[in-house]
Coordinates of C-alpha atoms in Angstrom, one line a residue:
Chain A
M1042 CA 33.4 -27.0 -77.3
T1043 CA 30.2 -28.8 -77.0
S1044 CA 30.0 -28.4 -73.3
S1045 CA 30.4 -24.7 -73.5
K1046 CA 27.6 -24.5 -76.2
R1047 CA 25.4 -26.5 -74.0
R1048 CA 26.0 -24.3 -71.1
T1049 CA 25.1 -21.2 -73.1
G1050 CA 21.8 -22.9 -74.1
R1051 CA 20.7 -23.4 -70.5
R1052 CA 19.6 -21.0 -67.8
S1053 CA 21.9 -20.6 -64.9
P1054 CA 20.6 -22.6 -61.8
L1055 CA 20.6 -19.3 -59.9
A1056 CA 18.1 -17.8 -62.4
T1057 CA 15.5 -20.3 -61.2
V1058 CA 16.0 -19.2 -57.6
A1059 CA 15.9 -15.5 -58.6
L1060 CA 12.7 -16.1 -60.6
L1061 CA 11.1 -17.9 -57.8
A1062 CA 12.0 -15.2 -55.3
L1063 CA 10.7 -12.5 -57.7
G1064 CA 7.4 -14.4 -58.1
L1065 CA 7.0 -14.8 -54.3
V1066 CA 7.7 -11.1 -53.7
F1067 CA 5.1 -10.0 -56.3
T1068 CA 2.4 -12.4 -55.2
G1069 CA 3.1 -11.7 -51.5
G1070 CA 3.1 -8.0 -52.1
A1071 CA -0.1 -8.1 -54.1
Y1072 CA -1.7 -10.3 -51.5
A1073 CA -0.7 -7.9 -48.7
A1074 CA -1.9 -4.9 -50.6
F1075 CA -5.2 -6.7 -51.3
S1076 CA -5.7 -7.9 -47.7
T1077 CA -4.9 -4.5 -46.1
G1078 CA -7.4 -3.0 -48.5
T1079 CA -10.1 -5.4 -47.5
A1080 CA -9.2 -5.1 -43.8
Q1081 CA -9.7 -1.4 -43.7
A1082 CA -13.0 -1.8 -45.5
E1083 CA -14.0 -4.6 -43.0
V1084 CA -13.6 -2.8 -39.7
E1085 CA -16.7 -0.7 -40.0
A1086 CA -18.8 -0.9 -36.9
T1087 CA -22.1 -1.6 -38.6
S1088 CA -20.9 -3.4 -41.7
Q1089 CA -22.6 -6.8 -42.0
Q1090 CA -19.3 -8.3 -43.2
T1091 CA -17.5 -7.2 -40.0
I1092 CA -20.2 -8.8 -37.9
E1093 CA -20.1 -12.0 -39.9
E1094 CA -16.3 -12.2 -39.5
G1095 CA -16.6 -11.5 -35.9
K1096 CA -19.2 -14.2 -35.4
K1097 CA -16.9 -16.7 -37.1
L1098 CA -14.1 -15.7 -34.8
F1099 CA -16.4 -15.8 -31.8
Q1100 CA -17.7 -19.3 -32.6
A1101 CA -14.2 -20.6 -33.1
N1102 CA -12.6 -19.0 -30.0
C1103 CA -15.1 -17.9 -27.4
A1104 CA -18.2 -20.1 -27.8
T1105 CA -16.8 -22.8 -25.6
C1106 CA -17.4 -20.7 -22.5
H1107 CA -19.8 -18.0 -23.6
G1108 CA -22.1 -20.2 -25.7
L1109 CA -22.6 -20.3 -29.5
D1110 CA -24.8 -17.2 -29.4
A1111 CA -22.9 -15.5 -26.6
Q1112 CA -25.8 -16.3 -24.3
G1113 CA -23.5 -17.5 -21.5
T1114 CA -22.9 -20.9 -20.0
E1115 CA -21.8 -22.3 -16.7
A1116 CA -18.2 -21.5 -17.6
G1117 CA -18.7 -17.9 -18.8
P1118 CA -21.2 -15.0 -18.5
S1119 CA -23.6 -13.9 -21.2
L1120 CA -22.1 -11.2 -23.5
V1121 CA -25.4 -9.8 -24.7
G1122 CA -25.3 -6.0 -23.9
V1123 CA -21.7 -5.8 -22.7
G1124 CA -20.8 -3.7 -25.7
A1125 CA -17.8 -3.3 -28.0
A1126 CA -15.7 -1.6 -25.2
A1127 CA -15.7 -4.6 -23.0
V1128 CA -14.6 -6.9 -25.8
D1129 CA -11.9 -4.4 -27.0
F1130 CA -10.6 -4.2 -23.4
Q1131 CA -10.6 -8.0 -22.6
V1132 CA -9.3 -9.2 -25.9
G1133 CA -7.2 -6.2 -26.6
T1134 CA -5.2 -6.6 -23.4
G1135 CA -4.9 -10.4 -23.8
R1136 CA -7.1 -11.2 -20.8
M1137 CA -9.5 -13.1 -23.0
P1138 CA -9.4 -15.9 -24.1
M1139 CA -8.5 -16.9 -20.6
Q1140 CA -5.4 -19.1 -20.1
M1141 CA -6.9 -20.9 -17.1
Q1142 CA -9.7 -20.5 -14.6
G1143 CA -8.5 -18.6 -11.6
P1144 CA -9.3 -15.8 -9.2
Q1145 CA -8.5 -13.3 -11.9
A1146 CA -7.9 -13.4 -15.7
E1147 CA -4.2 -12.4 -16.1
Q1148 CA -3.0 -10.0 -18.7
K1149 CA -0.9 -12.0 -21.3
P1150 CA 0.2 -11.6 -24.9
V1151 CA -2.6 -10.5 -27.1
Q1152 CA -4.1 -13.4 -29.1
F1153 CA -5.8 -11.5 -31.9
T1154 CA -4.8 -8.8 -34.3
D1155 CA -6.4 -5.3 -33.9
E1156 CA -8.6 -6.0 -36.8
Q1157 CA -9.9 -9.3 -35.4
T1158 CA -10.4 -7.7 -32.0
K1159 CA -12.5 -5.0 -33.7
Q1160 CA -14.5 -7.6 -35.6
L1161 CA -15.2 -9.5 -32.4
A1162 CA -16.1 -6.3 -30.6
Y1163 CA -18.6 -5.2 -33.2
Y1164 CA -20.1 -8.7 -33.4
V1165 CA -20.8 -8.7 -29.6
A1166 CA -22.0 -5.1 -29.9
S1167 CA -24.5 -6.2 -32.5
L1168 CA -26.1 -8.6 -30.0
G1169 CA -27.3 -5.9 -27.7
P1170 CA -26.5 -2.2 -27.0
G1171 CA -23.6 -1.5 -24.6
P1172 CA -20.7 0.9 -24.1
D1173 CA -18.9 1.6 -27.4
I1174 CA -15.1 2.0 -28.0
P1175 CA -14.4 5.6 -26.9
A1176 CA -13.4 8.3 -29.3
D1177 CA -9.7 9.3 -29.6
S1178 CA -10.4 12.8 -28.2
L1179 CA -11.3 11.2 -24.8
V1180 CA -8.4 8.9 -24.4
N1181 CA -5.4 10.9 -25.5
G1182 CA -5.0 13.1 -22.5
G1183 CA -5.2 16.9 -22.8
G1184 CA -7.6 17.2 -19.9
D1185 CA -7.3 18.8 -16.4
A1186 CA -4.7 16.6 -14.5
A1187 CA -5.6 18.2 -11.1
N1188 CA -9.3 17.4 -11.4
G1189 CA -8.3 13.9 -12.6
A1190 CA -6.1 13.4 -9.6
E1191 CA -8.9 14.3 -7.2
L1192 CA -11.3 12.0 -9.0
F1193 CA -8.7 9.3 -9.0
R1194 CA -8.1 9.6 -5.3
I1195 CA -11.8 9.4 -4.6
N1196 CA -12.8 6.6 -7.0
C1197 CA -9.7 4.6 -7.9
A1198 CA -6.8 5.1 -5.5
M1199 CA -8.1 2.7 -2.8
C1200 CA -7.6 -0.3 -5.1
H1201 CA -5.1 1.0 -7.7
N1202 CA -2.8 3.0 -5.3
V1203 CA -2.6 6.7 -5.4
A1204 CA 0.3 6.5 -7.9
G1205 CA -1.4 3.9 -9.9
A1206 CA 1.0 1.2 -8.7
G1207 CA -1.8 -1.4 -8.2
G1208 CA -2.6 -3.3 -5.1
A1209 CA -3.9 -6.6 -3.6
L1210 CA -7.5 -7.5 -3.2
T1211 CA -9.0 -10.6 -1.5
E1212 CA -8.4 -14.2 -2.2
G1213 CA -5.7 -13.8 -4.9
K1214 CA -7.4 -11.1 -6.8
Y1215 CA -5.5 -7.8 -7.4
A1216 CA -5.9 -4.4 -8.9
P1217 CA -3.3 -4.2 -11.7
A1218 CA -0.7 -1.4 -12.0
L1219 CA -1.8 1.4 -14.4
N1220 CA 1.6 2.7 -15.4
D1221 CA 1.7 1.2 -18.9
V1222 CA -2.0 0.9 -19.7
S1223 CA -3.1 2.8 -22.8
G1224 CA -5.7 5.5 -22.5
V1225 CA -8.3 3.6 -24.5
H1226 CA -8.1 0.6 -22.2
I1227 CA -8.3 2.7 -19.0
Y1228 CA -11.4 4.4 -20.4
E1229 CA -13.0 1.0 -21.4
A1230 CA -12.2 -0.5 -18.0
M1231 CA -14.1 2.4 -16.3
V1232 CA -17.2 2.1 -18.5
T1233 CA -17.4 -1.7 -18.5
G1234 CA -16.1 -2.8 -15.1
P1235 CA -13.9 -5.7 -16.1
Q1236 CA -13.8 -8.7 -13.6
N1237 CA -14.1 -7.3 -10.1
M1238 CA -13.7 -3.7 -10.9
P1239 CA -17.0 -1.7 -10.4
V1240 CA -18.6 0.1 -13.3
F1241 CA -18.1 3.9 -13.5
N1242 CA -20.7 4.9 -16.1
D1243 CA -20.9 8.3 -17.7
L1244 CA -23.4 9.6 -15.1
N1245 CA -21.0 8.7 -12.3
I1246 CA -17.9 10.0 -13.9
T1247 CA -18.6 12.1 -17.0
P1248 CA -16.6 11.4 -20.2
E1249 CA -14.7 14.7 -19.6
D1250 CA -13.9 13.6 -16.1
K1251 CA -12.7 10.2 -17.5
R1252 CA -10.4 12.1 -19.8
D1253 CA -9.1 14.1 -16.8
I1254 CA -8.3 10.8 -15.0
I1255 CA -6.5 9.5 -18.0
T1256 CA -4.6 12.8 -18.2
Y1257 CA -3.6 12.4 -14.6
L1258 CA -2.3 8.9 -15.1
Q1259 CA -0.4 9.9 -18.2
Y1260 CA 1.1 12.9 -16.2
I1261 CA 2.4 10.6 -13.4
Q1262 CA 3.7 8.2 -16.0
D1263 CA 5.7 11.0 -17.6
N1264 CA 6.7 12.7 -14.3
R1265 CA 8.3 10.1 -12.1
S1266 CA 8.7 10.6 -8.3
P1267 CA 10.5 14.0 -7.6
G1268 CA 11.6 12.7 -4.2
G1269 CA 14.3 10.1 -5.2
F1270 CA 13.8 6.4 -5.4
E1271 CA 10.1 5.5 -5.5
L1272 CA 10.6 1.8 -4.7
G1273 CA 7.6 0.8 -6.6
S1274 CA 5.4 3.5 -5.1
L1275 CA 3.9 0.8 -2.9
G1276 CA 4.3 2.8 0.3
P1277 CA 5.4 1.5 3.7
V1278 CA 5.8 -2.2 2.6
S1279 CA 8.6 -1.6 0.1
E1280 CA 10.1 1.3 2.0
G1281 CA 10.2 -0.7 5.2
L1282 CA 11.8 -3.7 3.5
F1283 CA 14.4 -1.4 2.0
I1284 CA 15.2 0.1 5.4
W1285 CA 15.4 -3.3 7.1
I1286 CA 17.7 -4.7 4.5
F1287 CA 19.9 -1.8 3.5
G1288 CA 19.6 0.5 6.6
L1289 CA 20.1 -2.2 9.2
G1290 CA 22.7 -3.9 7.0
T1291 CA 24.7 -0.8 7.0
I1292 CA 24.4 -0.4 10.7
V1293 CA 25.5 -4.0 11.3
A1294 CA 28.5 -3.4 9.0
I1295 CA 29.5 -0.3 10.8
T1296 CA 29.1 -2.0 14.2
V1297 CA 31.4 -4.9 13.0
W1298 CA 34.0 -2.3 11.8
I1299 CA 33.9 -0.4 15.1
T1300 CA 34.3 -3.5 17.3
A1301 CA 36.9 -5.2 15.1
K1302 CA 40.5 -5.0 16.2
S1303 CA 42.4 -2.5 14.3
N1304 CA 45.4 -4.0 12.5
Chain B
M1413 CA 33.9 -41.7 54.4
A1414 CA 33.9 -43.3 51.0
Q1415 CA 33.9 -40.9 48.1
D1416 CA 33.5 -42.0 44.6
D1417 CA 36.2 -41.0 42.2
N1418 CA 34.3 -39.7 39.2
G1419 CA 37.1 -40.0 36.7
G1420 CA 39.2 -37.4 38.3
T1421 CA 36.5 -34.7 38.5
D1422 CA 35.4 -34.0 42.1
I1423 CA 31.7 -33.5 41.8
A1424 CA 29.6 -33.8 45.0
A1425 CA 25.9 -33.8 44.9
A1426 CA 24.6 -31.0 47.1
G1427 CA 22.1 -32.2 49.8
S1428 CA 23.5 -35.7 49.4
S1429 CA 23.1 -38.2 52.3
S1430 CA 24.9 -37.4 55.5
H1431 CA 27.5 -40.1 55.1
E1432 CA 29.1 -38.1 52.3
Q1433 CA 31.4 -35.2 53.0
E1434 CA 29.6 -32.0 53.6
V1435 CA 30.3 -29.4 51.0
A1436 CA 29.6 -25.7 51.2
A1437 CA 26.6 -25.6 48.9
S1438 CA 23.7 -23.2 48.9
P1439 CA 20.3 -25.1 49.0
G1440 CA 18.8 -25.4 45.6
T1441 CA 22.0 -25.7 43.7
A1442 CA 22.1 -29.0 42.0
V1443 CA 25.8 -29.5 41.7
V1444 CA 28.8 -27.7 43.0
V1445 CA 32.1 -27.9 41.1
A1446 CA 34.7 -28.4 43.7
D1447 CA 37.5 -26.9 41.6
G1448 CA 36.3 -24.4 39.1
F1449 CA 38.2 -23.4 36.0
E1450 CA 41.1 -21.3 36.7
N1451 CA 41.0 -17.8 35.3
P1452 CA 42.8 -18.2 32.0
G1453 CA 43.9 -14.6 32.1
F1454 CA 44.3 -12.5 29.0
P1455 CA 45.4 -13.9 25.6
P1456 CA 48.8 -12.6 24.8
H1457 CA 48.7 -9.0 23.9
R1458 CA 48.9 -8.5 20.2
K1459 CA 50.4 -5.2 19.1
R1460 CA 48.8 -3.3 16.3
V1461 CA 50.7 -2.4 13.2
T1462 CA 50.5 1.2 14.3
D1463 CA 52.2 0.3 17.6
E1464 CA 55.1 -1.4 15.8
D1465 CA 55.6 0.6 12.7
P1466 CA 55.9 4.4 13.1
K1467 CA 55.2 4.8 9.4
K1468 CA 51.9 3.1 9.7
A1469 CA 51.1 5.2 12.7
K1470 CA 51.9 8.3 10.7
S1471 CA 49.6 7.1 7.9
A1472 CA 46.8 6.4 10.3
E1473 CA 47.2 9.8 11.8
R1474 CA 47.1 11.3 8.3
S1475 CA 43.8 9.4 7.5
V1476 CA 42.3 10.7 10.7
Y1477 CA 43.0 14.3 10.1
T1478 CA 42.1 13.9 6.4
M1479 CA 38.7 12.7 7.6
F1480 CA 38.3 15.8 9.8
Y1481 CA 39.3 18.1 6.9
L1482 CA 36.8 16.2 4.7
S1483 CA 34.1 17.0 7.3
I1484 CA 34.9 20.6 6.9
V1485 CA 34.7 20.3 3.1
G1486 CA 31.3 18.6 3.5
S1487 CA 30.0 21.4 5.7
V1488 CA 31.2 24.1 3.3
W1489 CA 29.8 22.1 0.3
A1490 CA 26.4 21.9 2.1
I1491 CA 26.3 25.7 2.4
A1492 CA 27.4 26.1 -1.2
A1493 CA 25.0 23.6 -2.5
Y1494 CA 22.1 25.3 -0.7
M1495 CA 23.0 28.4 -2.8
I1496 CA 24.0 26.7 -6.0
F1497 CA 20.7 24.7 -6.2
P1498 CA 18.0 27.2 -5.2
M1499 CA 14.5 25.9 -4.8
E1500 CA 12.5 29.1 -5.4
S1501 CA 11.4 28.0 -8.9
N1502 CA 8.2 26.2 -7.8
N1503 CA 9.5 23.1 -9.5
V1504 CA 9.6 20.0 -7.4
F1505 CA 12.6 18.7 -9.2
D1506 CA 14.6 21.7 -8.0
V1507 CA 13.7 20.9 -4.4
R1508 CA 14.9 17.4 -5.1
L1509 CA 18.3 18.6 -6.3
N1510 CA 18.6 21.0 -3.4
N1511 CA 17.8 18.4 -0.9
L1512 CA 20.0 15.8 -2.5
F1513 CA 23.2 17.9 -2.6
F1514 CA 22.7 19.7 0.7
G1515 CA 22.0 16.3 2.3
L1516 CA 25.1 14.8 0.8
G1517 CA 27.2 17.6 2.2
V1518 CA 25.8 17.3 5.7
S1519 CA 26.1 13.5 5.6
L1520 CA 29.8 13.8 4.6
A1521 CA 30.4 16.3 7.3
L1522 CA 28.9 14.1 10.0
L1523 CA 30.1 10.7 8.8
A1524 CA 33.6 12.0 8.3
I1525 CA 33.8 13.2 11.9
G1526 CA 32.4 9.8 13.1
F1527 CA 34.6 7.6 11.0
G1528 CA 37.7 9.8 11.8
A1529 CA 37.0 9.5 15.6
V1530 CA 36.5 5.8 15.5
H1531 CA 39.6 5.3 13.4
W1532 CA 41.6 7.4 15.8
A1533 CA 40.4 5.4 18.8
K1534 CA 41.0 2.1 17.1
A1535 CA 44.4 2.7 15.5
L1536 CA 46.2 5.3 17.6
M1537 CA 44.7 5.7 21.1
H1538 CA 46.3 3.7 24.0
D1539 CA 45.6 0.0 23.4
V1540 CA 45.6 -2.2 26.5
E1541 CA 43.2 -4.8 27.8
L1542 CA 41.6 -4.2 31.2
V1543 CA 39.4 -6.1 33.5
D1544 CA 36.5 -4.4 35.2
E1545 CA 35.4 -6.9 37.9
R1546 CA 31.7 -7.3 38.4
H1547 CA 30.9 -6.8 42.1
P1548 CA 28.1 -8.9 43.7
V1549 CA 24.6 -7.4 43.3
R1550 CA 23.6 -7.9 46.9
G1551 CA 25.0 -5.4 49.3
S1552 CA 26.7 -6.4 52.5
E1553 CA 24.6 -6.9 55.7
E1554 CA 25.8 -3.5 57.1
T1555 CA 24.9 -1.7 53.9
R1556 CA 21.4 -3.3 54.0
A1557 CA 20.9 -2.5 57.6
G1558 CA 22.1 1.0 57.0
A1559 CA 19.6 1.5 54.2
V1560 CA 16.7 0.4 56.4
K1561 CA 18.0 2.7 59.0
V1562 CA 18.0 5.6 56.6
F1563 CA 14.4 5.0 55.7
Q1564 CA 13.4 4.6 59.4
D1565 CA 15.3 7.8 60.3
A1566 CA 13.6 9.7 57.5
D1567 CA 10.2 8.4 58.6
Q1568 CA 11.1 9.5 62.2
E1569 CA 12.4 12.8 61.3
S1570 CA 9.7 13.7 58.8
G1571 CA 7.0 12.2 61.0
F1572 CA 5.4 10.6 57.9
S1573 CA 3.8 7.8 59.8
R1574 CA 3.0 9.8 62.9
R1575 CA 1.4 12.8 61.2
S1576 CA -1.3 10.9 59.4
V1577 CA -3.3 14.0 58.4
I1578 CA -0.4 15.4 56.5
R1579 CA 0.3 12.0 55.0
N1580 CA -3.2 11.5 53.8
S1581 CA -3.5 15.0 52.4
L1582 CA -0.3 14.4 50.4
I1583 CA -1.8 11.1 49.0
G1584 CA -5.0 13.0 48.2
A1585 CA -3.0 15.7 46.4
L1586 CA -1.2 13.1 44.3
V1587 CA -4.5 11.4 43.4
V1588 CA -6.1 14.7 42.3
F1589 CA -2.9 15.8 40.5
P1590 CA -3.6 14.0 37.1
L1591 CA -7.1 15.5 36.8
P1592 CA -6.1 18.7 35.1
A1593 CA -4.7 16.5 32.3
V1594 CA -8.1 14.8 31.9
V1595 CA -9.8 18.3 31.7
L1596 CA -7.1 19.4 29.2
F1597 CA -7.8 16.4 27.0
R1598 CA -11.5 16.9 27.4
G1599 CA -10.9 20.4 26.1
L1600 CA -9.8 18.9 22.7
A1601 CA -13.3 17.6 22.2
P1602 CA -16.2 19.9 21.1
Q1603 CA -17.2 22.2 23.9
D1604 CA -20.7 23.3 23.0
Q1605 CA -22.0 19.8 22.0
D1606 CA -21.9 16.4 23.5
P1607 CA -19.2 14.4 21.7
V1608 CA -21.2 11.2 22.1
E1609 CA -24.1 12.9 20.4
L1610 CA -21.8 14.2 17.7
L1611 CA -20.3 10.7 17.1
S1612 CA -23.8 9.1 17.0
H1613 CA -25.3 11.4 14.3
T1614 CA -24.3 12.3 10.7
M1615 CA -25.6 14.9 8.2
W1616 CA -28.0 12.3 6.7
A1617 CA -31.7 13.0 7.4
Q1618 CA -35.0 12.1 5.9
G1619 CA -35.1 13.4 2.3
T1620 CA -31.4 14.3 2.0
R1621 CA -30.3 13.6 -1.5
L1622 CA -27.4 11.3 -2.3
T1623 CA -24.9 13.3 -4.3
L1624 CA -21.6 12.5 -6.1
D1625 CA -18.3 13.0 -4.3
P1626 CA -16.8 15.6 -4.9
S1627 CA -19.1 17.5 -7.3
G1628 CA -22.3 17.3 -5.2
V1629 CA -24.4 16.4 -8.2
P1630 CA -27.6 14.5 -7.1
I1631 CA -27.8 10.9 -8.3
K1632 CA -30.8 9.4 -10.0
A1633 CA -31.7 5.8 -9.3
S1634 CA -31.6 5.2 -13.1
D1635 CA -28.0 6.4 -13.2
V1636 CA -26.8 3.5 -11.1
T1637 CA -26.3 0.5 -13.4
I1638 CA -25.6 -3.0 -12.1
G1639 CA -22.0 -3.4 -10.9
S1640 CA -21.6 0.3 -10.3
A1641 CA -20.0 1.8 -7.3
F1642 CA -20.7 5.5 -6.5
H1643 CA -18.8 7.5 -3.9
V1644 CA -21.5 9.6 -2.2
I1645 CA -21.7 12.6 0.1
P1646 CA -24.9 14.1 1.5
E1647 CA -26.4 17.1 -0.4
G1648 CA -25.3 20.4 1.2
L1649 CA -22.0 19.1 2.4
N1650 CA -20.1 21.3 -0.1
E1651 CA -21.9 24.4 1.1
L1652 CA -20.8 23.9 4.7
E1653 CA -18.5 26.6 6.0
H1654 CA -17.3 24.9 9.2
H1655 CA -16.4 21.3 10.0
K1656 CA -16.8 20.2 6.4
L1657 CA -14.2 17.5 6.7
E1658 CA -15.5 16.2 10.0
E1659 CA -19.0 15.9 8.5
K1660 CA -17.6 14.2 5.4
A1661 CA -15.6 11.8 7.5
K1662 CA -18.8 10.6 9.2
A1663 CA -21.3 10.8 6.3
A1664 CA -19.3 9.3 3.5
V1665 CA -21.3 6.5 1.8
L1666 CA -20.6 3.9 -0.8
L1667 CA -23.5 3.2 -3.1
M1668 CA -23.6 0.0 -5.1
R1669 CA -26.1 -1.7 -7.3
L1670 CA -26.3 -5.5 -7.2
N1671 CA -28.5 -7.9 -9.1
P1672 CA -31.6 -7.9 -6.8
E1673 CA -31.6 -11.7 -6.8
E1674 CA -28.1 -11.8 -5.3
L1675 CA -29.1 -9.5 -2.5
N1676 CA -29.9 -11.3 0.7
E1677 CA -32.1 -9.0 2.8
A1678 CA -33.4 -9.3 6.3
P1679 CA -37.2 -8.7 6.4
D1680 CA -36.9 -5.7 8.7
R1681 CA -34.5 -4.0 6.3
A1682 CA -36.3 -5.0 3.0
D1683 CA -37.3 -1.5 2.2
W1684 CA -33.9 0.0 2.9
S1685 CA -32.7 -0.6 -0.6
Y1686 CA -34.1 0.3 -4.0
Q1687 CA -34.1 -2.3 -6.8
G1688 CA -30.8 -3.7 -5.7
I1689 CA -29.2 -0.3 -4.9
V1690 CA -27.7 -0.4 -1.4
A1691 CA -25.9 2.3 0.5
Y1692 CA -23.4 1.6 3.3
S1693 CA -21.2 3.8 5.4
K1694 CA -17.7 3.9 4.0
I1695 CA -16.1 4.2 7.5
C1696 CA -14.7 0.9 8.7
T1697 CA -16.1 -0.3 12.1
H1698 CA -12.6 -1.3 13.1
V1699 CA -10.6 1.9 13.4
G1700 CA -12.4 4.1 10.8
C1701 CA -10.5 3.8 7.6
P1702 CA -12.5 4.3 4.4
V1703 CA -13.6 0.9 3.2
A1704 CA -14.0 1.3 -0.6
L1705 CA -12.3 -1.7 -2.3
Y1706 CA -15.5 -3.1 -3.8
E1707 CA -15.3 -6.3 -5.8
Q1708 CA -18.4 -6.3 -8.0
H1709 CA -18.4 -10.1 -8.7
T1710 CA -18.0 -11.4 -5.1
H1711 CA -19.8 -8.4 -3.6
H1712 CA -17.0 -8.1 -1.0
L1713 CA -15.8 -4.9 0.4
L1714 CA -12.2 -4.8 1.6
C1715 CA -10.6 -2.4 4.0
P1716 CA -7.1 -1.7 2.8
C1717 CA -5.7 -0.9 6.3
H1718 CA -6.3 -4.2 8.2
Q1719 CA -8.0 -6.4 5.6
S1720 CA -11.4 -6.5 7.2
Q1721 CA -13.9 -7.9 4.7
F1722 CA -17.6 -7.2 4.5
D1723 CA -20.2 -9.1 2.4
V1724 CA -22.4 -6.5 0.8
A1725 CA -24.9 -9.1 -0.3
N1726 CA -25.5 -10.0 3.4
H1727 CA -25.9 -6.6 5.1
C1728 CA -22.1 -6.1 5.1
E1729 CA -21.5 -8.8 7.7
V1730 CA -17.9 -9.2 8.6
I1731 CA -16.4 -12.2 6.9
F1732 CA -12.7 -11.7 7.7
G1733 CA -10.5 -9.4 9.7
P1734 CA -10.5 -7.4 12.9
A1735 CA -13.7 -5.5 12.4
K1736 CA -16.4 -6.5 14.9
R1737 CA -19.6 -5.0 13.5
P1738 CA -21.1 -4.9 10.1
L1739 CA -21.0 -1.5 8.3
P1740 CA -24.0 0.6 9.1
Q1741 CA -26.6 0.7 6.3
L1742 CA -28.1 3.9 5.1
P1743 CA -31.8 3.4 4.3
I1744 CA -32.6 4.9 0.9
A1745 CA -35.6 5.6 -1.2
V1746 CA -36.4 7.5 -4.4
D1747 CA -38.1 10.9 -4.5
D1748 CA -40.8 12.1 -7.0
E1749 CA -38.1 13.2 -9.4
G1750 CA -36.3 9.9 -9.4
Y1751 CA -33.4 11.1 -7.3
L1752 CA -32.0 8.8 -4.5
V1753 CA -32.7 10.2 -1.0
A1754 CA -32.0 9.0 2.5
Q1755 CA -35.0 7.7 4.5
S1756 CA -33.3 8.8 7.7
D1757 CA -29.9 9.1 9.4
F1758 CA -27.9 5.9 10.0
T1759 CA -29.7 3.9 12.6
E1760 CA -26.5 3.2 14.5
P1761 CA -23.3 5.3 15.0
V1762 CA -20.8 4.9 12.1
G1763 CA -17.2 4.1 12.5
P1764 CA -15.2 2.4 15.2
S1765 CA -16.7 1.4 18.5
F1766 CA -16.6 3.7 21.5
W1767 CA -17.6 3.3 25.1
E1768 CA -20.9 5.1 25.0
R1769 CA -22.1 3.5 21.8
H1770 CA -25.4 1.9 22.0

């Protein structure tokens, strides 16, 4: 009797858990709503708050090599005047911060959120004028793929391969494959010349021509080789290897079969 | 005559001292085995299953003619596939389907004949081991003397040695005979101009503007930012009606801007660049591939064909690979309107070496 009365007077132990969960959901939700709201307000190119946030991120993550004011040190170049596009490319593809010193900064998982990348980019852009992050209309295709293909063959194919499969350079450097690079990163690479890639400014290749090149690359991403196996599009190296292994292997197998005694 | 008993094997050293038994040995042979291996003959003949079991023979026969019928099917399929998958639609993927299925049919037709024939020979044809003795390479003395006689007779009868005028005229005719080929190949070169002259000069001349490839838009010096690489053709190339590609192949230029402090210039070429902007022939001096893999940090140019490397900061000297000469530099300047122009043609022939090159 008493025990049942006491039980009715108390909350169930599960109620505590439920209450706790409910509280967490509400505070977390409210926090998320609050933080996305401020994030959208923050990533404004000229906003002082964006630049301040970017400066903090920069000093915490980049200053070791590039100097406290991005003036450059022995270990890293000055970033004054490289522009927002360079930062968005290097940080947005995970090349920066660099994992280790080497012939080439490798692409690796991205270390910053889009928002932080933008903050860093606009902080660096505030230090000196440089190429800006391109407009969506220039990086989403819709241009003349044929013109883009001609420009790609003249300006890019010698390093990146005519099908954008990438290629080797000197002393361990290489031109990366372009088959899953976003339009905005292709555009930014052209205007900023990351690492050993030369710069292709707007007077060399106009923004519309750059859009055509991106259109061509997107076209060959969507329309794979019509001639059968492409074997990495690398040309004679991979094709020769294939013939040596599979072609000659088949011939050897047939020769063995012909000379074996029938039983 | 004492002869050592070498554990039962009779081996006598050839050319051994005279107290040992003479053996028939040709000079220069180190050892002669007195008793060689006996010819072991054939291993016992092993009959095939098809020889012993008529059922198996029947089944082998069946698979052979099935192969041949399959070949007919393949041929017919190839013809059918050519019609079923037409390639008139201008779509490359249709060509792919046509090629794929037509090719599969033809492959089946040929492979089935081949496999059928080999299987027939292996399983059903007469199966017996044979020896085909290899005869000595050297002919007998009579044969050799006979051969010499044939040549002597031929010489006698034709009078080849005796009639020296005829003989010499024949030799003369044979010497002159390849000359038409030389003339023929010479005919492939330009007729109205000296090919050496053509190889030694390009479209570049004093005041020719540097323009963008392929649009032909002139380039201002201020357009070229540090780290840039421009692919350049001479002004007026796009308007050429004849030999446009030949001219482009000689005149193509790569324009780069380096930090002037990093540029290491010889005094006699100090005015060939403009504020760190340098222009070099894009044609490799090894075998003429386009060298355009420019690394803007190291200032190295790489040729993708044979990995020649040129150092742009040091007048494109060769730092690796098979190329023998630096890339020719195009002397450039800026005209009144700020456009980049050539000071002159290249001062040496572009591209691979050739005999008459100076």
